[in-house]
Short mmCIF file of C-alpha atoms in Angstrom, two decimals:
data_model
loop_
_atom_site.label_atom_id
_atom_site.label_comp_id
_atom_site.label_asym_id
_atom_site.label_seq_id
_atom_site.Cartn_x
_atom_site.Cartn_y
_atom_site.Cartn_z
CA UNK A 1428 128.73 203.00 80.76
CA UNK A 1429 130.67 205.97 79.23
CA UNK A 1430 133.22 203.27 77.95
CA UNK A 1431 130.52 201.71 76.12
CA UNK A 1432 128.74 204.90 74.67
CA UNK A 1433 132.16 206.04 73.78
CA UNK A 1434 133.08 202.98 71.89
CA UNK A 1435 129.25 203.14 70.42
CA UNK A 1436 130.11 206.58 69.09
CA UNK A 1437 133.49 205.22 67.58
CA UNK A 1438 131.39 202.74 65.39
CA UNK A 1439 128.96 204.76 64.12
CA UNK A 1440 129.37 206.93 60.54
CA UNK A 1441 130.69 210.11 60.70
CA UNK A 1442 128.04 212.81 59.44
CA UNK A 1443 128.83 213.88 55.81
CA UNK A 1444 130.19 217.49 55.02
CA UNK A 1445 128.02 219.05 53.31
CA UNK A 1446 128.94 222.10 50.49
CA UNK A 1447 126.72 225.04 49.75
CA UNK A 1448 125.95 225.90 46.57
CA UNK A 1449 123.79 229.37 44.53
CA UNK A 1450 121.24 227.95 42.15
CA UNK A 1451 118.34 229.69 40.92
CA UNK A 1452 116.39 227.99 43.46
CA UNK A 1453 118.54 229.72 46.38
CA UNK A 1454 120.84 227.90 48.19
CA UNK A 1455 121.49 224.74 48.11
CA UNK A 1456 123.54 221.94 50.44
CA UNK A 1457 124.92 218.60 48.43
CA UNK A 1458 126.09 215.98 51.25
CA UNK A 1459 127.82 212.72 50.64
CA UNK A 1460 124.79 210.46 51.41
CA UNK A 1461 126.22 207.16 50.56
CA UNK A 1462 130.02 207.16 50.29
CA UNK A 1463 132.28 204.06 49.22
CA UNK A 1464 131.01 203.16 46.09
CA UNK A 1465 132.44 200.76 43.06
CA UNK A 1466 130.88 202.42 39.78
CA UNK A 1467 127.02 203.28 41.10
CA UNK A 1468 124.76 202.75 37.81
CA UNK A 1469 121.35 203.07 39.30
CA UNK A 1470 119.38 203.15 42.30
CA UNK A 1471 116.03 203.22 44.04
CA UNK A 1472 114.43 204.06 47.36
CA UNK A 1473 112.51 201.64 49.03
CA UNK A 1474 109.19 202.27 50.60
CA UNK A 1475 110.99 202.46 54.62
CA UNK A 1476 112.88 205.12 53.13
CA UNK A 1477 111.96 207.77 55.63
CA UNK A 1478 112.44 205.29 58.21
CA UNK A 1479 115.44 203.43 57.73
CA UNK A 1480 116.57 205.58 54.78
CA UNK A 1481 116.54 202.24 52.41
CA UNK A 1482 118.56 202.28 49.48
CA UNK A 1483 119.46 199.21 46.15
CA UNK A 1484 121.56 200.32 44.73
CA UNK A 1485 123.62 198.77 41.28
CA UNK A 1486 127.74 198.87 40.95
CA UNK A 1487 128.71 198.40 37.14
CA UNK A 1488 131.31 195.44 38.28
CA UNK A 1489 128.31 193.61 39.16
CA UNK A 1490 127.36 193.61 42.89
CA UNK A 1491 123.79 194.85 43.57
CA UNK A 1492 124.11 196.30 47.64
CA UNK A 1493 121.58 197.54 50.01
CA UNK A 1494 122.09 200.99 51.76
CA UNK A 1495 120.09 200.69 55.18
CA UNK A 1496 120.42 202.89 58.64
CA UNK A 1497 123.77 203.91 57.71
CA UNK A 1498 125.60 200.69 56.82
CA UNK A 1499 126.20 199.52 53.39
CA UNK A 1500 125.41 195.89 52.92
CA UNK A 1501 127.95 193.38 51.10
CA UNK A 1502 126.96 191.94 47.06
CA UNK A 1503 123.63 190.42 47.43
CA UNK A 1504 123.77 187.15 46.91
CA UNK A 1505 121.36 186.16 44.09
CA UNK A 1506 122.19 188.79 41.93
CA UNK A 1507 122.91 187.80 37.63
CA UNK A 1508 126.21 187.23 36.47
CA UNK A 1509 127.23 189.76 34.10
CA UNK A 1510 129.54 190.80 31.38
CA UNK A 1511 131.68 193.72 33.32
CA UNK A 1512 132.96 195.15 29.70
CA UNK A 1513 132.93 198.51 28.06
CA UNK A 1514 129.87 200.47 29.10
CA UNK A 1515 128.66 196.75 29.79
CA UNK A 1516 127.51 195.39 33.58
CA UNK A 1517 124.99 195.88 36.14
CA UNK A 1518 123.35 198.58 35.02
CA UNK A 1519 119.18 199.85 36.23
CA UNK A 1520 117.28 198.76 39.86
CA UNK A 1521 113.75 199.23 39.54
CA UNK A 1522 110.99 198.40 42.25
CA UNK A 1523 108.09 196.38 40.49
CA UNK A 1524 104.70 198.59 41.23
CA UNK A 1525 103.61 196.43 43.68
CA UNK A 1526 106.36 196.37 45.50
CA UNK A 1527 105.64 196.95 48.87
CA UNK A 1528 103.62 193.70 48.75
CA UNK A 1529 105.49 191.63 46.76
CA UNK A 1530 108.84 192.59 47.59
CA UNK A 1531 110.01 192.07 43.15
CA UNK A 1532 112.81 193.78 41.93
CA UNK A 1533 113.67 194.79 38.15
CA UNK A 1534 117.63 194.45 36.77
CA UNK A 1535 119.03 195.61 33.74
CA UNK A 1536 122.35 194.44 33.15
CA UNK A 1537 125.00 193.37 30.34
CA UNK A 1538 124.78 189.38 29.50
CA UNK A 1539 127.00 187.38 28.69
CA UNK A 1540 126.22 185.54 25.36
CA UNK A 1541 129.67 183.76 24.21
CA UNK A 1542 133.25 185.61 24.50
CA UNK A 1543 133.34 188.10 22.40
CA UNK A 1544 129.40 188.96 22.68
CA UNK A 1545 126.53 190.33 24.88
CA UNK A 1546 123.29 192.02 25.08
CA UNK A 1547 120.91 194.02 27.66
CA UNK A 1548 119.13 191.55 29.62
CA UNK A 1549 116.19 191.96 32.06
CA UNK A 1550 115.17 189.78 35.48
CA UNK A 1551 113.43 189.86 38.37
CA UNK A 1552 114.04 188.97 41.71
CA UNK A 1553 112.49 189.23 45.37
CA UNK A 1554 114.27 190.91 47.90
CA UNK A 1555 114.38 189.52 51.22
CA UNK A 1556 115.27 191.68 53.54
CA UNK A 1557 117.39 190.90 57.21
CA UNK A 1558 120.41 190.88 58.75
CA UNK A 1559 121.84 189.42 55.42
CA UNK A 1560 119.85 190.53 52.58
CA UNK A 1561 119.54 188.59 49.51
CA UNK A 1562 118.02 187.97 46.33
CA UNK A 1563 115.68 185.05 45.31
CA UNK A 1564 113.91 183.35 42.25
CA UNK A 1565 116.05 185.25 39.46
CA UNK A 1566 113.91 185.37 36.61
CA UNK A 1567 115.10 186.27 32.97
CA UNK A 1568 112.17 187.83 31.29
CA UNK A 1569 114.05 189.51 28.62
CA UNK A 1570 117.08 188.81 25.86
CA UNK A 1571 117.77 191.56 23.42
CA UNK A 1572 118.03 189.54 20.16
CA UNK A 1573 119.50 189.67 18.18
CA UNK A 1574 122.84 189.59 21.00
CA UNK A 1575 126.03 191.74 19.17
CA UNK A 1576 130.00 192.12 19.86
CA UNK A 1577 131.51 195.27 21.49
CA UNK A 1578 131.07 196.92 25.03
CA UNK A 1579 128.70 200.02 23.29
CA UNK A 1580 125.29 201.73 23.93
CA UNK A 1581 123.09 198.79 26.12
CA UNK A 1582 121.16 201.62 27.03
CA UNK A 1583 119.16 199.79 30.04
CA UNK A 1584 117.04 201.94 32.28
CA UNK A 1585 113.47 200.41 33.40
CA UNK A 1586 110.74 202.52 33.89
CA UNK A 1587 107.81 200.75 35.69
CA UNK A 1588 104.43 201.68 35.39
CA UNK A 1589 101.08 201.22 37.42
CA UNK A 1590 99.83 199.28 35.27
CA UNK A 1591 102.23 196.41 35.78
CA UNK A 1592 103.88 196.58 32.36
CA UNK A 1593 107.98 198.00 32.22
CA UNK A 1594 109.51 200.84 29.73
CA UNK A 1595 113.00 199.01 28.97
CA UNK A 1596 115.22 201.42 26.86
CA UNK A 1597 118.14 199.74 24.38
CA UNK A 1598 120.92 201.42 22.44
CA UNK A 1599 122.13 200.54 19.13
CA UNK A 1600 125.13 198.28 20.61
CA UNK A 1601 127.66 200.38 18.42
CA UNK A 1602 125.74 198.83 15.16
CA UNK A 1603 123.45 202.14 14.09
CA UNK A 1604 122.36 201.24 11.20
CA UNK A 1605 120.20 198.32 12.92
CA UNK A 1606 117.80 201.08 15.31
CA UNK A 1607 115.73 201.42 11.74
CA UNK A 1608 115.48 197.78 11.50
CA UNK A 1609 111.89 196.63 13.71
CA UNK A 1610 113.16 193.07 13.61
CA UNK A 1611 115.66 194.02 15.48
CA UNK A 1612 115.46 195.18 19.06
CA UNK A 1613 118.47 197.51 19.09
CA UNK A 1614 118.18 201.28 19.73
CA UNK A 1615 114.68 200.67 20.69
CA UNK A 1616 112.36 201.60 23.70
CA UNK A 1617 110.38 198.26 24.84
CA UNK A 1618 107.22 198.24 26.56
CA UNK A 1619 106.91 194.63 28.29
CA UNK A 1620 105.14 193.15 30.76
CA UNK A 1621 106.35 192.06 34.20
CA UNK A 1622 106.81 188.45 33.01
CA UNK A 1623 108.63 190.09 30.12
CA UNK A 1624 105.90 189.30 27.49
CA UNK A 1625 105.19 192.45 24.99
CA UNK A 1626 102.70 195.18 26.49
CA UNK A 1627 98.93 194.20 24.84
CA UNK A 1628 98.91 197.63 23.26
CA UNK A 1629 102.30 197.82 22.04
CA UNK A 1630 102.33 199.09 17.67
CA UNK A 1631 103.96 196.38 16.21
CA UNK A 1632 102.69 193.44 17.61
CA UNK A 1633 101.92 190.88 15.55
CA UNK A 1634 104.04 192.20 12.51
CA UNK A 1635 105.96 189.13 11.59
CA UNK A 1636 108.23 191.28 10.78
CA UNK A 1637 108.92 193.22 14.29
CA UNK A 1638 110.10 192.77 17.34
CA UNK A 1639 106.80 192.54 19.49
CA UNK A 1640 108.04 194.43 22.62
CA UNK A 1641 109.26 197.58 20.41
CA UNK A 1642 107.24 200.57 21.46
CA UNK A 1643 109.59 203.24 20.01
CA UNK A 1644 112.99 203.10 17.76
CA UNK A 1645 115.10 204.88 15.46
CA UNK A 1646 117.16 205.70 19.11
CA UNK A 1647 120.97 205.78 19.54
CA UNK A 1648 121.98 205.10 23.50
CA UNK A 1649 119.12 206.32 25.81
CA UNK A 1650 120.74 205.73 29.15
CA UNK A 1651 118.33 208.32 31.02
CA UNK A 1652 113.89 207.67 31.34
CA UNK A 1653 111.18 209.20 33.79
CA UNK A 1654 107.89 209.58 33.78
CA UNK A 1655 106.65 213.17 33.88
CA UNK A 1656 103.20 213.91 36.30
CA UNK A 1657 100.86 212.94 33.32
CA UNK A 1658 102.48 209.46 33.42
CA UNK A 1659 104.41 210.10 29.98
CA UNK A 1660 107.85 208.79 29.22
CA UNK A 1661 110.84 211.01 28.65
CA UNK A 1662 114.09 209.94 27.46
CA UNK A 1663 117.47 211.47 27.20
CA UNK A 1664 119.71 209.84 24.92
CA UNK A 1665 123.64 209.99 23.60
CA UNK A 1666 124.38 211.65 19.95
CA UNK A 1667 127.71 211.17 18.80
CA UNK A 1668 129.80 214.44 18.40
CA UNK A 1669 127.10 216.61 19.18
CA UNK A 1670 123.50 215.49 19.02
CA UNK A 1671 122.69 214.54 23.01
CA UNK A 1672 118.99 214.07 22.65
CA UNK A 1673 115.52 214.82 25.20
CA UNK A 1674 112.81 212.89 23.68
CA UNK A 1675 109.22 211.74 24.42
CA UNK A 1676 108.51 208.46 22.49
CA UNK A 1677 105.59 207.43 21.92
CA UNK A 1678 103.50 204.13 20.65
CA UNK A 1679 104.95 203.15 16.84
CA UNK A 1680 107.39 206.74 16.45
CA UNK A 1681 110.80 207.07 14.50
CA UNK A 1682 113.25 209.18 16.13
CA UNK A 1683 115.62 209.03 13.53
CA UNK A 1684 118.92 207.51 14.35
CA UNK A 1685 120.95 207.67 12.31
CA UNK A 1686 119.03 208.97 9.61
CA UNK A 1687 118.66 212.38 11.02
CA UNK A 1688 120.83 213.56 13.53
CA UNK A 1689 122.26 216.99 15.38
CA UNK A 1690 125.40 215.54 15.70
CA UNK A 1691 128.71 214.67 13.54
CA UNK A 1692 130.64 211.33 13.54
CA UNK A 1693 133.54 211.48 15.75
CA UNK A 1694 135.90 211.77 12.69
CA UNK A 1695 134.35 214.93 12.30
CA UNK A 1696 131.89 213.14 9.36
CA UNK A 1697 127.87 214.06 8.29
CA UNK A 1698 125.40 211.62 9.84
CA UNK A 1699 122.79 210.22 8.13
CA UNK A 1700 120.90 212.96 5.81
CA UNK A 1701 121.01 215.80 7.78
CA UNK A 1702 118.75 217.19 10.82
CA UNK A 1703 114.89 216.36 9.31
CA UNK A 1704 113.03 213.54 7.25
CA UNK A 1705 109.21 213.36 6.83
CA UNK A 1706 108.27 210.08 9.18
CA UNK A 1707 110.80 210.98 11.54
CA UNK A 1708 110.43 212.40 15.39
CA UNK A 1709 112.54 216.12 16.12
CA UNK A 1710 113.69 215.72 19.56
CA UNK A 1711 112.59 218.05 22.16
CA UNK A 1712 115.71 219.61 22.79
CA UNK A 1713 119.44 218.46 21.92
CA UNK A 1714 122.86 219.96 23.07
CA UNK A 1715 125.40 220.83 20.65
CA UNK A 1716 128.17 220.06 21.83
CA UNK A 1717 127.51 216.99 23.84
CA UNK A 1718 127.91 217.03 27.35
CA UNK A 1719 127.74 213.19 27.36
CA UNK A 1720 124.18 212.89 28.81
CA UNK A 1721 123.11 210.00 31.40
CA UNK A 1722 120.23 209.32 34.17
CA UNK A 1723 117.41 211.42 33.88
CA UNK A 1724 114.72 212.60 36.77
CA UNK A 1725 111.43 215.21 36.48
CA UNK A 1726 110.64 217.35 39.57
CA UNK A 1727 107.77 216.41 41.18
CA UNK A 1728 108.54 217.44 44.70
CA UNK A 1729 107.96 220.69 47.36
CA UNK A 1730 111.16 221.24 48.28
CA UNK A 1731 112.02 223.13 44.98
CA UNK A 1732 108.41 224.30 44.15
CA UNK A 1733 109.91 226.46 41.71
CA UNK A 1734 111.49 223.42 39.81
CA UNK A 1735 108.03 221.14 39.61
CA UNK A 1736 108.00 219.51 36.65
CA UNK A 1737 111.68 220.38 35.37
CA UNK A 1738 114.38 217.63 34.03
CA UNK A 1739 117.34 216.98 36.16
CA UNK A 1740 120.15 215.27 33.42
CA UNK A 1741 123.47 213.72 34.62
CA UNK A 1742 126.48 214.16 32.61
CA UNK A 1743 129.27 212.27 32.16
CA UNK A 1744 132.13 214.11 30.03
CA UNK A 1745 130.66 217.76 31.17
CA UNK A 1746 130.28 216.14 34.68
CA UNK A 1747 127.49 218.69 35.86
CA UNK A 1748 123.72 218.18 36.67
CA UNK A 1749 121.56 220.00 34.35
CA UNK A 1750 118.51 221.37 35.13
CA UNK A 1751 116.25 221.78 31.98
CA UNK A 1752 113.58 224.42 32.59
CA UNK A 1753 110.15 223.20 31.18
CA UNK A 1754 106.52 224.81 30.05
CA UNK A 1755 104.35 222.29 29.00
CA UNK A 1756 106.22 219.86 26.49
CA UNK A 1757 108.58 222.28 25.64
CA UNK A 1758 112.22 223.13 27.11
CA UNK A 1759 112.48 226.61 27.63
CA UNK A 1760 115.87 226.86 29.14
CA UNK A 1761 118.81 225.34 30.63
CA UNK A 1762 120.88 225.84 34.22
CA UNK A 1763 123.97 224.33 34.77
CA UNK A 1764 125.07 222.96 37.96
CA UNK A 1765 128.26 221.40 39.94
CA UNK A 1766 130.30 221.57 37.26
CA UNK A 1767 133.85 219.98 37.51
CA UNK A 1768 132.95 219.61 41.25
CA UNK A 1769 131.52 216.44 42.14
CA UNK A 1770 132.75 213.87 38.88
CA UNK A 1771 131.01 211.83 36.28
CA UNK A 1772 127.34 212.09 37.08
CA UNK A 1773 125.53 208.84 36.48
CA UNK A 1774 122.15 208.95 37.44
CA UNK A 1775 119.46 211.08 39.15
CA UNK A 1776 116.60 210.56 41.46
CA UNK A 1777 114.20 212.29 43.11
CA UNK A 1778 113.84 210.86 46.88
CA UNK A 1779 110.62 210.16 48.74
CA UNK A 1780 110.93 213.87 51.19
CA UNK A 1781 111.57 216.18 47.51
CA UNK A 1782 115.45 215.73 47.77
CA UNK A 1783 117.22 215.78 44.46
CA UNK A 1784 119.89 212.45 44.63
CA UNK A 1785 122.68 211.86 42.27
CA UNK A 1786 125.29 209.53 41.91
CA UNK A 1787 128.73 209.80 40.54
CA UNK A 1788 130.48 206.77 39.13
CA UNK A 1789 134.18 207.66 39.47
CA UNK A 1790 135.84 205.27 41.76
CA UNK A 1791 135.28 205.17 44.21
CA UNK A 1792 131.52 207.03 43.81
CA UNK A 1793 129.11 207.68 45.47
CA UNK A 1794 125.59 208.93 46.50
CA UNK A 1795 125.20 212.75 46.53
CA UNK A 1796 121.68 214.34 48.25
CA UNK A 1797 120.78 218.01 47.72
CA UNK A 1798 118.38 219.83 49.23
CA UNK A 1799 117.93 223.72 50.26
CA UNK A 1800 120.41 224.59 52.91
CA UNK A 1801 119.23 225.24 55.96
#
């Protein structure tokens, strides 16, 4: 018997070192929760969370895997084929709002349209869980159109909603000039349905000539969107050479791109016409210089009372986790944490218990969970 315990011991993981860390919330611990990963995009916590501590979660390459009681699943099978290229590949994992009963997942992801082309694509799936989880019925119910070359700005987080319907946000695919163009959907946040048909309220249906599922544009590369605890949408998008944008778009708004921007062309060039136009949404806060922005999260938790309602930003070239400090729908200051420590940041979650997740996309990444130390 103390053979077999021994040997038990010898197969299961190792617990995680965790670091300690000052914040302005008092100490905190950040463990490696999920170690071993190819490129982590996004993720999301399934409803056995507490339980089995249920994870999807997305690798860029293209695998989708399933993080359960310690073990990390192999690819799913079921999963789209994608167009691993540039900032291109599997990119967002959303649970449909009815999830728990239906079992329907949301992808984002890079398709492949020709050799040289692509453009963000949306489908849904069911999970079926077991001892060798899988995907099944892989719907598309959404093309970006029209498709474009390059690896640039696919943008692609989904933000479900309780009504049923999906925020999907797109970049500009390296073309900016098309965001101010409605028949186009690039640089654009989409409001569809779950069968990917536009959202009945959405401000340019019917215009023959718009893209029906356009709720927002005028947007460069918004690779970060949450919901804040009035149910409104929050984005955080890339600027070029300065510029890194926190906006809240709404039905029908321009926000600007690349009309007005904070930013300068790489080369060091003016953008557009400067920082303001009549018509044209100010962000809610920008950084200047960029620190390469990426997955967004707002507080809602008590494990950090004193951050309720705050933004938690990943960055990529500043590789930190910024904490934006909000009063009402303003941003009244800024703390900056982990930097240089941990990597790329590439998205941010809040988990079901009030722990603040993150994942960092170097390779390999990983899952990161912080939470006050003990």
């Amino acid at each position: 018997m103390r053979h077999a315990l021994i040997l038990l011991a010898a197969l299961l993981p190792l617990p995680a070192a965790a670091e300690t860390f000052e914040t302005s919330a008092g100490p905190v611990e950040v463990t490696e929760a999920v170690p071993g990963l190819d490129q982590p995009w996004g993720f999301a916590f399934l409803p056995d969370f507490a339980e089995t501590g249920a994870i999807l979660i997305t690798e860029k390459p293209g695998a989708l895997r399933l993080w359960e009681n310690g073990r990390l699943s192999p690819p799913l099978e079921g999963a789209p084929e994608v167009r691993d290229s540039g900032q291109g590949g599997l990119l967002d994992v959303a649970l449909a709002h009815d999830f728990a009963e239906s079992g329907v997942v949301f992808l984002s992801y890079a398709g492949a349209d020709g050799v040289f082309s692509g453009r963000t694509e949306v489908a849904r799936a069911r999970l079926v869980r077991g001892p060798e989880p899988l995907l099944e019925d892989l719907t598309v119910i959404f093309r970006m159109e029209p498709s474009g070359a390059g690896g640039r700005h696919f943008g692609s987080r989904i933000v479900p909603m309780p009504d049923g319907s999906l925020f999907v946000t797109l970049g500009d695919r390296g073309d900016d000039e098309q965001a101010q163009n409605l028949a186009a959907h690039h640089g654009s946040v989409l409001r569809i349905m779950a069968d990917g048909s536009p959202y009945p309220g959405n401000p340019f249906l019917g215009r023959e000539d718009a893209q029906p599922e356009i709720w927002s544009y005028g947007h460069r590369n918004p690779q970060g969107a949450a919901l804040d605890e009035a149910g409104r949408l929050w984005t955080v998008e890339h600027g070029a050479r300065g510029g890194d944008e926190i906006n809240r778009p709404e039905a029908g708004v321009n926000h600007g791109w690349p009309v007005i921007s904070y930013g300068r062309q790489y080369s060091g060039g003016k953008i557009g016409e400067g920082t303001a136009k009549e018509g044209m949404a100010q962000p809610v806060f920008y950084w200047d210089p960029s620190i390469a922005p990426s997955g967004l999260a707002i507080y809602r938790g008590d494990l950090f009372p004193g951050w309720k309602g705050d933004l938690f930003v990943g960055a990529l070239k500043d590789q930190l986790l910024s904490r934006l400090e909000r009063e009402g729908d303003e941003i009244v200051g800024e703390e900056r944490l982990f930097a240089d420590v941990f990597g790329r940041i590439r998205d941010v979650r809040e988990a079901p218990d009030g722990s603040i997740w993150f994942a960092t996309d170097d390779s390999p990444g990983a899952l990161w969970r912080m939470a006050p130390a003990p």
